[in-house]
Short mmCIF file of C-alpha atoms in Angstrom, two decimals:
data_model
loop_
_atom_site.label_atom_id
_atom_site.label_comp_id
_atom_site.label_asym_id
_atom_site.label_seq_id
_atom_site.Cartn_x
_atom_site.Cartn_y
_atom_site.Cartn_z
CA MET A 29 -22.05 16.27 -7.96
CA ASN A 30 -21.61 19.48 -9.95
CA THR A 31 -17.99 20.01 -8.93
CA LYS A 32 -15.58 18.78 -11.57
CA ILE A 33 -11.90 18.06 -11.29
CA SER A 34 -9.85 20.13 -13.74
CA GLN A 35 -6.60 19.32 -15.48
CA LYS A 36 -4.94 21.82 -13.17
CA ASP A 37 -6.16 19.85 -10.16
CA LEU A 38 -4.76 16.61 -11.60
CA ASN A 39 -1.41 18.27 -12.28
CA LYS A 40 -1.29 19.54 -8.68
CA VAL A 41 -1.99 16.03 -7.36
CA SER A 42 0.72 14.60 -9.64
CA ILE A 43 3.35 17.10 -8.48
CA ASP A 44 2.44 16.67 -4.81
CA TRP A 45 2.66 12.88 -5.17
CA LEU A 46 6.02 13.12 -6.94
CA TYR A 47 7.84 14.87 -4.13
CA GLY A 48 5.56 14.19 -1.17
CA SER A 49 4.61 10.53 -1.43
CA GLN A 50 7.24 9.33 1.05
CA LEU A 51 8.12 12.47 3.01
CA SER A 52 6.07 11.29 5.99
CA TRP A 53 6.81 7.57 5.57
CA ASN A 54 6.52 5.71 8.88
CA TYR A 55 5.99 2.18 10.12
CA GLU A 56 2.45 2.81 11.32
CA ARG A 57 0.82 4.18 8.14
CA MET A 58 3.77 4.08 5.73
CA MET A 59 2.74 6.29 2.77
CA GLY A 60 -0.63 7.30 4.27
CA GLY A 61 0.50 10.85 5.02
CA GLY A 62 1.88 11.30 1.52
CA TYR A 63 -1.34 9.98 -0.02
CA LEU A 64 -3.41 12.43 2.01
CA TYR A 65 -1.08 15.31 1.08
CA ALA A 66 -1.48 14.54 -2.63
CA MET A 67 -5.28 14.27 -2.30
CA LEU A 68 -5.76 17.53 -0.37
CA PRO A 69 -6.50 19.71 -3.45
CA VAL A 70 -9.24 17.29 -4.51
CA ILE A 71 -10.68 16.95 -1.01
CA GLU A 72 -10.84 20.71 -0.56
CA LYS A 73 -12.60 21.12 -3.89
CA LEU A 74 -15.12 18.28 -3.64
CA TYR A 75 -16.09 18.76 0.01
CA SER A 76 -15.65 22.51 0.45
CA GLU A 77 -19.24 22.95 1.67
CA ASP A 78 -19.28 20.15 4.24
CA SER A 79 -16.51 20.19 6.86
CA GLU A 80 -17.61 16.88 8.42
CA LYS A 81 -17.36 14.99 5.14
CA ARG A 82 -14.05 16.69 4.46
CA LYS A 83 -12.68 15.51 7.81
CA ALA A 84 -14.00 11.99 7.25
CA MET A 85 -12.35 11.73 3.82
CA MET A 86 -9.07 13.07 5.21
CA LYS A 87 -9.12 10.23 7.75
CA VAL A 88 -9.77 7.71 4.97
CA HIS A 89 -6.86 9.00 2.90
CA SER A 90 -4.44 9.10 5.83
CA GLN A 91 -4.93 5.40 6.58
CA PHE A 92 -2.26 2.78 5.93
CA PHE A 93 -1.06 2.81 2.32
CA ASN A 94 2.05 1.33 0.78
CA THR A 95 2.95 0.65 -2.84
CA THR A 96 5.72 1.41 -5.32
CA PRO A 97 5.75 5.24 -5.62
CA HIS A 98 5.90 4.92 -9.40
CA MET A 99 2.53 3.10 -9.44
CA GLY A 100 0.71 5.02 -6.71
CA GLY A 101 -0.43 7.69 -9.17
CA PHE A 102 -2.70 5.19 -10.94
CA ILE A 103 -4.54 4.50 -7.68
CA LEU A 104 -4.78 8.22 -6.92
CA GLY A 105 -6.32 8.84 -10.34
CA MET A 106 -8.91 6.09 -9.92
CA ASP A 107 -9.68 7.39 -6.43
CA ILE A 108 -10.26 10.91 -7.78
CA ALA A 109 -12.55 9.62 -10.55
CA ALA A 110 -14.66 7.65 -8.08
CA GLU A 111 -15.02 10.56 -5.66
CA GLU A 112 -15.80 13.01 -8.45
CA ALA A 113 -18.61 10.77 -9.69
CA GLU A 114 -20.09 9.63 -6.38
CA GLY A 115 -18.77 12.05 -3.78
CA TYR A 116 -18.90 10.94 -0.16
CA LYS A 117 -20.81 7.77 -1.13
CA ALA A 118 -17.56 6.48 -2.67
CA LYS A 119 -15.79 6.49 0.72
CA ASP A 120 -15.90 2.71 1.24
CA THR A 121 -15.18 2.06 -2.43
CA VAL A 122 -11.97 4.10 -2.55
CA ALA A 123 -10.78 2.63 0.76
CA SER A 124 -11.25 -0.87 -0.66
CA LEU A 125 -9.64 0.07 -3.98
CA LYS A 126 -6.55 1.32 -2.17
CA THR A 127 -6.31 -1.84 -0.09
CA GLY A 128 -6.94 -4.15 -3.01
CA LEU A 129 -4.66 -2.51 -5.57
CA MET A 130 -1.66 -1.31 -3.60
CA GLY A 131 -0.19 -4.81 -3.17
CA SER A 132 -0.59 -5.96 -6.77
CA PHE A 133 0.61 -2.62 -8.14
CA ALA A 134 3.63 -2.80 -5.83
CA GLY A 135 4.55 -6.20 -7.26
CA VAL A 136 4.50 -4.81 -10.80
CA GLY A 137 6.26 -1.56 -9.87
CA ASP A 138 9.01 -3.21 -7.84
CA THR A 139 9.74 -5.61 -10.67
CA ILE A 140 9.91 -2.93 -13.37
CA PHE A 141 11.34 0.06 -11.53
CA GLY A 142 13.20 -1.69 -8.72
CA VAL A 143 14.76 -4.56 -10.65
CA LEU A 144 14.37 -4.40 -14.44
CA PHE A 145 15.29 -0.78 -15.20
CA PRO A 146 18.21 -0.50 -12.74
CA THR A 147 19.62 -3.83 -13.88
CA VAL A 148 19.39 -3.21 -17.62
CA PHE A 149 20.05 0.50 -17.95
CA GLY A 150 22.21 0.72 -14.83
CA SER A 151 24.51 -2.01 -16.11
CA VAL A 152 24.93 -0.34 -19.49
CA ALA A 153 25.42 3.12 -17.97
CA SER A 154 27.90 1.95 -15.34
CA TYR A 155 29.91 -0.08 -17.88
CA LEU A 156 30.25 2.94 -20.17
CA ALA A 157 31.11 5.20 -17.23
CA LEU A 158 33.83 2.81 -16.05
CA GLN A 159 35.31 2.97 -19.55
CA GLY A 160 35.46 6.74 -19.24
CA ASN A 161 32.54 7.29 -21.61
CA ALA A 162 30.29 10.17 -20.51
CA ILE A 163 27.38 8.67 -22.44
CA GLY A 164 26.91 6.33 -19.47
CA VAL A 165 25.98 9.27 -17.25
CA VAL A 166 23.71 10.70 -19.95
CA ILE A 167 21.88 7.37 -20.34
CA TRP A 168 21.22 7.10 -16.60
CA LEU A 169 20.02 10.72 -16.40
CA LEU A 170 17.68 10.27 -19.37
CA VAL A 171 16.23 7.07 -17.94
CA ASN A 172 15.45 8.76 -14.63
CA ILE A 173 13.96 11.81 -16.37
CA ALA A 174 11.77 9.48 -18.44
CA ILE A 175 10.62 7.72 -15.26
CA LEU A 176 9.71 11.08 -13.66
CA VAL A 177 7.69 12.05 -16.73
CA PHE A 178 5.92 8.69 -16.61
CA ARG A 179 5.14 9.15 -12.91
CA PHE A 180 3.68 12.59 -13.60
CA PHE A 181 1.17 11.18 -16.09
CA THR A 182 0.12 8.15 -14.00
CA VAL A 183 -2.46 10.20 -12.07
CA ARG A 184 -4.01 11.40 -15.33
CA ILE A 185 -4.08 7.89 -16.80
CA GLY A 186 -5.61 6.43 -13.65
CA TYR A 187 -8.19 9.22 -13.56
CA HIS A 188 -9.39 8.73 -17.14
CA GLN A 189 -9.50 4.96 -16.79
CA GLY A 190 -11.25 5.40 -13.45
CA VAL A 191 -13.88 7.63 -15.07
CA LYS A 192 -14.65 4.84 -17.56
CA LEU A 193 -14.80 2.30 -14.73
CA VAL A 194 -17.13 4.40 -12.56
CA THR A 195 -19.34 5.34 -15.53
CA SER A 196 -19.73 1.75 -16.69
CA MET A 197 -20.46 0.59 -13.14
CA SER A 198 -22.73 3.44 -12.10
CA GLY A 199 -25.19 2.09 -9.55
CA HIS A 200 -22.99 -0.93 -8.84
CA LEU A 201 -20.57 0.57 -6.36
CA ASN A 202 -21.43 -2.07 -3.76
CA ALA A 203 -20.31 -4.82 -6.13
CA LEU A 204 -17.10 -2.90 -6.88
CA THR A 205 -16.48 -2.36 -3.17
CA ASN A 206 -17.02 -6.04 -2.34
CA ALA A 207 -14.76 -7.15 -5.20
CA ALA A 208 -11.97 -4.78 -4.15
CA THR A 209 -12.34 -5.81 -0.50
CA LEU A 210 -12.15 -9.49 -1.45
CA LEU A 211 -9.02 -8.79 -3.51
CA GLY A 212 -7.41 -6.97 -0.59
CA VAL A 213 -8.24 -9.76 1.88
CA THR A 214 -6.87 -12.35 -0.56
CA VAL A 215 -3.61 -10.44 -1.04
CA ILE A 216 -3.11 -9.93 2.71
CA GLY A 217 -4.01 -13.57 3.44
CA ALA A 218 -1.50 -14.81 0.87
CA MET A 219 1.21 -12.69 2.46
CA ILE A 220 0.95 -14.42 5.85
CA PRO A 221 2.70 -17.71 4.96
CA SER A 222 5.34 -15.93 2.86
CA VAL A 223 6.22 -13.15 5.32
CA VAL A 224 5.44 -14.32 8.87
CA ARG A 225 7.82 -16.87 10.36
CA ALA A 226 7.11 -18.48 13.74
CA PRO A 227 8.61 -21.99 13.84
CA ILE A 228 8.16 -24.01 17.04
CA VAL A 229 11.35 -25.87 17.98
CA LEU A 230 10.00 -27.32 21.22
CA THR A 231 9.81 -31.12 21.31
CA PHE A 232 7.63 -32.97 23.79
CA GLU A 233 9.30 -36.09 25.14
CA THR A 234 8.03 -38.74 27.52
CA GLY A 235 9.85 -42.01 27.92
CA GLU A 236 10.82 -43.21 24.47
CA VAL A 237 8.14 -41.12 22.78
CA SER A 238 9.22 -37.88 21.11
CA LEU A 239 6.66 -35.50 19.63
CA ASN A 240 7.73 -32.65 17.34
CA ILE A 241 5.25 -29.85 18.05
CA GLN A 242 5.81 -28.04 14.73
CA GLU A 243 5.26 -31.18 12.64
CA THR A 244 2.06 -31.91 14.56
CA LEU A 245 0.77 -28.37 14.01
CA ASP A 246 1.61 -28.62 10.29
CA GLN A 247 -0.53 -31.74 10.06
CA ILE A 248 -3.44 -29.84 11.60
CA MET A 249 -2.94 -26.76 9.41
CA PRO A 250 0.26 -25.52 7.72
CA MET A 251 1.33 -22.07 8.97
CA LEU A 252 -1.15 -22.29 11.85
CA ILE A 253 0.96 -20.22 14.28
CA PRO A 254 1.56 -17.31 11.83
CA ALA A 255 -2.17 -17.24 11.03
CA LEU A 256 -3.04 -17.15 14.74
CA LEU A 257 -0.49 -14.40 15.40
CA VAL A 258 -1.91 -12.24 12.60
CA GLY A 259 -5.43 -12.85 13.88
CA ILE A 260 -4.47 -11.88 17.45
CA ILE A 261 -2.68 -8.72 16.27
CA TYR A 262 -5.68 -7.78 14.12
CA TRP A 263 -7.95 -8.22 17.14
CA LEU A 264 -5.64 -6.21 19.41
CA LEU A 265 -5.45 -3.31 16.95
CA GLY A 266 -9.18 -2.84 17.43
CA LYS A 267 -8.65 -2.15 21.12
CA LYS A 268 -8.55 1.40 22.42
CA HIS A 269 -5.03 1.50 23.88
CA VAL A 270 -3.27 -0.62 21.24
CA ASN A 271 -1.59 0.79 18.14
CA SER A 272 0.78 -0.71 15.59
CA THR A 273 3.89 0.52 17.42
CA ARG A 274 2.87 -1.18 20.67
CA ALA A 275 1.93 -4.32 18.76
CA ILE A 276 5.36 -4.43 17.11
CA LEU A 277 7.11 -3.96 20.45
CA GLY A 278 4.95 -6.69 21.97
CA ILE A 279 5.89 -9.11 19.17
CA ILE A 280 9.60 -8.31 19.66
CA VAL A 281 9.42 -8.93 23.42
CA LEU A 282 7.39 -12.12 22.95
CA SER A 283 9.83 -13.41 20.30
CA ILE A 284 12.83 -12.83 22.56
CA LEU A 285 11.11 -14.46 25.53
CA LEU A 286 10.05 -17.55 23.57
CA ARG A 287 13.53 -17.86 22.08
CA VAL A 288 15.14 -17.74 25.52
CA LEU A 289 12.69 -20.36 26.79
CA GLY A 290 13.53 -22.59 23.83
CA VAL A 291 9.99 -22.61 22.46
CA MET A 292 10.82 -20.91 19.14
#
């Protein structure tokens, strides 16, 4: 492609991500709307001559996305680099990159910006403030300003590193897509036993024999019920009249019903 992304374009994406990443946060697509909003300047520039490709890429960028806002800029930058180099052919690659990286980046970002910085600098700042020392306020303000500056440059860093990645792997986008997809599937699969809880409390009894259903299922396969539930929900979401909101409501109703019946 002849169209090149300028520094001005990257700055616009950075600013839009800073204040727009979570403005449309919702339980169906989470930060998907914010991601699309930040990518709009790039989409309009790269696909200005083909409205169908532009619409298709807007759908890709509005899909489910959720990570620590501080780290999302890196993914945006890599996305921009891939699309600049390969154009519409990078559609599957960037979708897989988003899926594969958002979870791992969230783990790093939550640890640093959600736990480490508030604990260390917040403790020092609050202690000084409680002692009547105004330096505590200054420290907290400076830390947050530094974080904002860091967030602004994450898109640029991700873009330049993404350019190197795409250049070195030119002609191997399928391998990159498969690797990113595998990473995303692995991350999502690992989340099932740690997030989904569906213990069976029902016990089958006949005469003097008592059979604990949950223990029996664990012998067959640990976390079998959570895995089945995720599989069923995934299958249902592919149906025409089922969306994530209806799936969530269905799970709530089913959970209440099974609890009342003494199954779970």
